[in-house]
Short mmCIF file of C-alpha atoms in Angstrom, two decimals:
data_model
loop_
_atom_site.label_atom_id
_atom_site.label_comp_id
_atom_site.label_asym_id
_atom_site.label_seq_id
_atom_site.Cartn_x
_atom_site.Cartn_y
_atom_site.Cartn_z
CA MET A 1 -43.43 64.55 196.41
CA PRO A 2 -45.39 66.69 198.68
CA LEU A 3 -46.70 70.15 197.97
CA GLN A 4 -45.23 73.05 199.68
CA ASN A 5 -48.36 74.12 201.45
CA ARG A 6 -48.01 73.48 205.04
CA VAL A 7 -47.91 76.48 207.30
CA THR A 8 -45.61 76.41 210.13
CA PRO A 9 -46.21 78.69 213.11
CA GLU A 10 -43.56 81.30 212.25
CA GLY A 11 -45.42 81.66 209.29
CA GLU A 12 -43.25 79.91 206.58
CA ILE A 13 -44.66 77.74 204.47
CA ILE A 14 -43.11 74.11 203.86
CA ALA A 15 -43.25 70.81 201.83
CA THR A 16 -44.46 68.12 204.34
CA ALA A 17 -46.07 64.49 204.42
CA ALA A 18 -47.62 65.31 207.44
CA ARG A 19 -51.65 65.97 207.17
CA GLY A 20 -53.05 69.11 208.49
CA THR A 21 -56.65 69.34 210.34
CA MET A 22 -57.16 72.78 208.86
CA MET A 23 -56.88 74.58 205.58
CA GLY A 24 -56.87 78.26 204.96
CA ASN A 25 -55.55 81.00 202.61
CA ARG A 26 -53.72 84.20 202.25
CA GLY A 27 -56.02 86.12 199.80
CA GLY A 28 -54.87 84.28 196.36
CA CYS A 29 -52.61 82.55 193.87
CA LEU A 30 -49.27 81.97 195.38
CA HIS A 31 -48.29 79.04 193.14
CA ARG A 32 -46.90 78.39 189.44
CA PRO A 33 -48.43 76.21 187.12
CA ASP A 34 -46.45 73.49 187.94
CA LYS A 35 -47.65 73.54 191.99
CA THR A 36 -44.55 75.26 193.02
CA LEU A 37 -44.22 78.62 194.71
CA GLY A 38 -43.39 81.53 193.48
CA ARG A 39 -41.45 84.27 195.45
CA ARG A 40 -44.56 85.99 196.90
CA ARG A 41 -46.38 84.76 200.51
CA TRP A 42 -49.30 86.45 200.27
CA VAL A 43 -51.59 88.47 198.14
CA THR A 44 -54.09 90.47 200.53
CA ARG A 45 -54.31 91.13 203.93
CA GLN A 46 -56.79 88.33 204.26
CA TRP A 47 -55.12 85.43 205.64
CA ILE A 48 -57.96 83.13 207.08
CA CYS A 49 -58.54 79.61 208.51
CA CYS A 50 -61.12 77.16 207.00
CA GLU A 51 -62.60 73.94 207.52
CA LEU A 52 -60.95 71.44 205.56
CA GLN A 53 -64.67 70.52 204.55
CA PHE A 54 -67.94 72.39 203.67
CA ARG A 55 -70.78 72.06 201.63
CA GLY A 56 -69.30 69.03 200.00
CA ARG A 57 -67.23 71.65 197.96
CA HIS A 58 -64.17 69.56 196.07
CA ARG A 59 -61.36 71.31 195.00
CA VAL A 60 -57.96 70.47 192.91
CA VAL A 61 -54.94 71.47 195.26
CA MET A 62 -53.02 74.32 193.59
CA THR A 63 -55.27 74.50 190.06
CA PRO A 64 -53.72 77.33 188.15
CA GLY A 65 -55.14 80.73 188.99
CA GLN A 66 -56.75 79.54 192.00
CA TYR A 67 -55.99 80.79 195.41
CA THR A 68 -53.42 78.57 197.04
CA GLU A 69 -54.47 76.19 199.57
CA LEU A 70 -52.61 75.79 202.71
CA PHE A 71 -52.85 73.63 205.68
CA PHE A 72 -52.53 73.81 209.27
CA LEU A 73 -51.19 71.03 212.02
CA ASP A 74 -54.29 72.50 213.94
CA GLU A 75 -56.12 76.44 215.02
CA ALA A 76 -53.15 77.27 217.50
CA THR A 77 -50.81 76.89 214.72
CA ALA A 78 -53.01 79.13 212.11
CA LEU A 79 -53.42 81.99 214.62
CA ALA A 80 -50.08 81.98 215.65
CA ALA A 81 -49.15 82.47 211.85
CA GLY A 82 -51.53 85.29 212.07
CA HIS A 83 -54.64 83.52 209.99
CA ARG A 84 -57.86 84.18 211.85
CA PRO A 85 -61.36 82.34 211.15
CA CYS A 86 -63.14 82.38 208.10
CA PHE A 87 -66.74 84.17 207.79
CA GLU A 88 -67.72 81.88 204.98
CA CYS A 89 -67.02 78.35 206.39
CA ARG A 90 -66.43 78.93 209.82
CA ARG A 91 -69.09 81.83 210.51
CA ALA A 92 -70.09 80.79 214.15
CA ASP A 93 -66.49 81.17 214.88
CA ALA A 94 -65.83 84.08 213.13
CA LEU A 95 -68.23 86.41 214.51
CA ALA A 96 -67.20 85.10 218.16
CA PHE A 97 -63.70 85.86 217.45
CA ALA A 98 -65.00 89.67 216.34
CA SER A 99 -67.11 89.80 219.10
CA LEU A 100 -64.06 88.76 221.65
CA TRP A 101 -61.85 90.99 219.79
CA ALA A 102 -64.04 94.35 220.15
CA GLN A 103 -64.57 93.34 224.02
CA ALA A 104 -60.69 93.22 223.92
CA GLU A 105 -60.77 96.79 222.49
CA GLY A 106 -63.08 97.80 225.32
CA ARG A 107 -65.74 97.83 222.29
CA THR A 108 -69.46 96.57 222.16
CA GLY A 109 -70.62 94.75 219.30
CA ARG A 110 -68.28 93.28 216.77
CA VAL A 111 -65.45 94.95 214.95
CA THR A 112 -65.35 93.97 211.03
CA ALA A 113 -63.18 91.61 209.11
CA GLU A 114 -61.18 94.46 207.82
CA HIS A 115 -60.46 95.91 210.90
CA MET A 116 -58.55 92.75 212.14
CA ASP A 117 -56.97 92.00 209.03
CA ARG A 118 -54.99 95.59 209.17
CA ILE A 119 -54.37 95.03 212.65
CA LEU A 120 -53.20 91.33 212.25
CA HIS A 121 -50.83 92.28 209.17
CA ASP A 122 -49.17 94.74 211.24
CA GLU A 123 -48.72 92.44 213.73
CA ARG A 124 -47.21 88.90 212.02
CA LEU A 125 -45.21 90.65 209.19
CA GLY A 126 -41.88 92.61 210.40
CA PRO A 127 -39.13 93.98 208.09
CA GLY A 128 -38.91 92.61 204.94
CA GLY A 129 -41.61 89.88 205.68
CA THR A 130 -40.02 88.38 208.50
CA LYS A 131 -41.75 87.08 211.68
CA ARG A 132 -42.32 89.65 213.97
CA VAL A 133 -42.29 88.49 217.33
CA TYR A 134 -41.62 90.15 220.94
CA GLN A 135 -40.70 88.79 224.20
CA TRP A 136 -42.95 88.07 227.43
CA ARG A 137 -42.54 86.16 230.63
CA VAL A 138 -43.80 82.55 230.02
CA GLY A 139 -45.70 82.11 232.84
CA ASP A 140 -48.19 85.27 231.68
CA LEU A 141 -49.12 83.97 228.66
CA PRO A 142 -52.55 81.93 227.93
CA ALA A 143 -52.61 78.57 227.06
CA GLY A 144 -52.98 78.46 223.47
CA SER A 145 -50.26 80.64 222.45
CA ILE A 146 -47.25 79.34 220.80
CA VAL A 147 -44.22 80.73 221.72
CA ARG A 148 -40.55 80.37 220.37
CA LEU A 149 -37.93 78.81 222.96
CA ASP A 150 -34.15 77.24 221.87
CA GLY A 151 -35.43 78.61 218.50
CA GLN A 152 -38.06 76.33 218.29
CA PRO A 153 -42.24 76.91 218.52
CA HIS A 154 -43.67 75.32 221.22
CA LEU A 155 -47.55 75.23 222.35
CA VAL A 156 -48.12 76.82 225.77
CA THR A 157 -50.72 74.46 227.77
CA GLY A 158 -51.01 76.18 231.12
CA ARG A 159 -47.76 75.23 233.23
CA GLU A 160 -46.31 73.09 230.46
CA LEU A 161 -44.81 73.60 227.08
CA ARG A 162 -45.05 71.17 223.79
CA LEU A 163 -42.77 71.09 221.15
CA TRP A 164 -44.84 72.04 217.81
CA THR A 165 -43.63 69.85 214.87
CA PRO A 166 -45.81 69.19 211.72
CA GLU A 167 -46.63 65.69 212.74
CA GLY A 168 -47.67 66.92 216.05
CA TYR A 169 -47.01 68.10 219.36
CA LEU A 170 -44.08 66.08 221.47
CA GLY A 171 -44.05 65.40 225.30
CA ALA A 172 -44.49 68.55 227.73
CA VAL A 173 -42.05 70.29 229.41
CA ARG A 174 -42.05 72.63 232.40
CA VAL A 175 -40.20 75.60 232.36
CA ASP A 176 -39.79 78.22 235.13
CA PRO A 177 -42.53 80.87 234.44
CA ASP A 178 -40.10 83.79 235.21
CA THR A 179 -38.40 82.47 231.65
CA VAL A 180 -38.62 84.94 229.06
CA VAL A 181 -39.73 83.75 225.48
CA GLU A 182 -40.44 85.10 221.81
CA VAL A 183 -44.08 85.11 221.25
CA LEU A 184 -44.76 83.77 217.74
CA THR A 185 -49.19 84.51 218.56
CA PRO A 186 -49.53 88.36 217.58
CA PRO A 187 -50.37 90.06 220.63
CA SER A 188 -54.16 90.66 219.81
CA ILE A 189 -54.87 87.23 218.99
CA VAL A 190 -53.28 86.45 222.67
CA ALA A 191 -55.30 88.92 224.09
CA LEU A 192 -58.38 86.75 222.75
CA PHE A 193 -56.74 83.55 224.71
CA ARG A 194 -56.93 85.87 227.94
CA LEU A 195 -60.71 86.54 227.47
CA GLU A 196 -60.96 82.43 226.91
CA LEU A 197 -60.66 81.79 223.38
CA GLN A 198 -60.16 78.46 222.75
CA PRO A 199 -58.59 77.11 219.61
CA ARG A 200 -59.19 73.71 218.35
CA LEU A 201 -56.22 71.63 218.87
CA HIS A 202 -54.54 68.56 217.36
CA PRO A 203 -54.91 65.76 219.60
CA THR A 204 -51.38 65.18 220.45
CA ALA A 205 -51.53 68.55 222.88
CA VAL A 206 -53.08 66.49 225.52
CA ALA A 207 -50.83 63.59 225.33
CA SER A 208 -49.09 62.27 228.67
CA THR A 209 -46.58 64.76 230.14
CA GLN A 210 -42.97 63.51 230.18
CA THR A 211 -41.42 63.95 233.38
#
């Protein structure tokens, strides 16, 4: 049976046999000794997105008392769920992310991880721990954003949307740019996409377009 450790763009943690291309955590241990999840879905505001491999380190997934390893289809998925790049295993990416964040706020230099975590925590969680979303015209959203259309998550790839699944993205569909959708990606991260932040995407994100 697959473990419940795969994150969707909605921020939910599901069990699926599909493999992710990135991993991360939410600041601590979410699992029980039997490798099932308890009730909580985060420990601290430090929700990060990491490399699958780093300096030859090897972890036994869901070791008792250790942080819970979470996995993502790709970085766009992690960002939509409200995770940010890790400052250890993805230091260059994290520093660039923090610099763009400062630029988006009209500041120089870089913002701190604590600053980003505080804002992202407010942007990703609604009442009762539900996913916080907001509405936007799809034609005004930058590529890399993930939205909810007809109740399902879709990746914005320019003029097209691609349905998200745990295995990858399905064929592209064209949507009227005036269509108003619910945006899953936190607004602070969408602002970074507007500044040309380019998230890592699963190979299926560039598959041939369906007509």
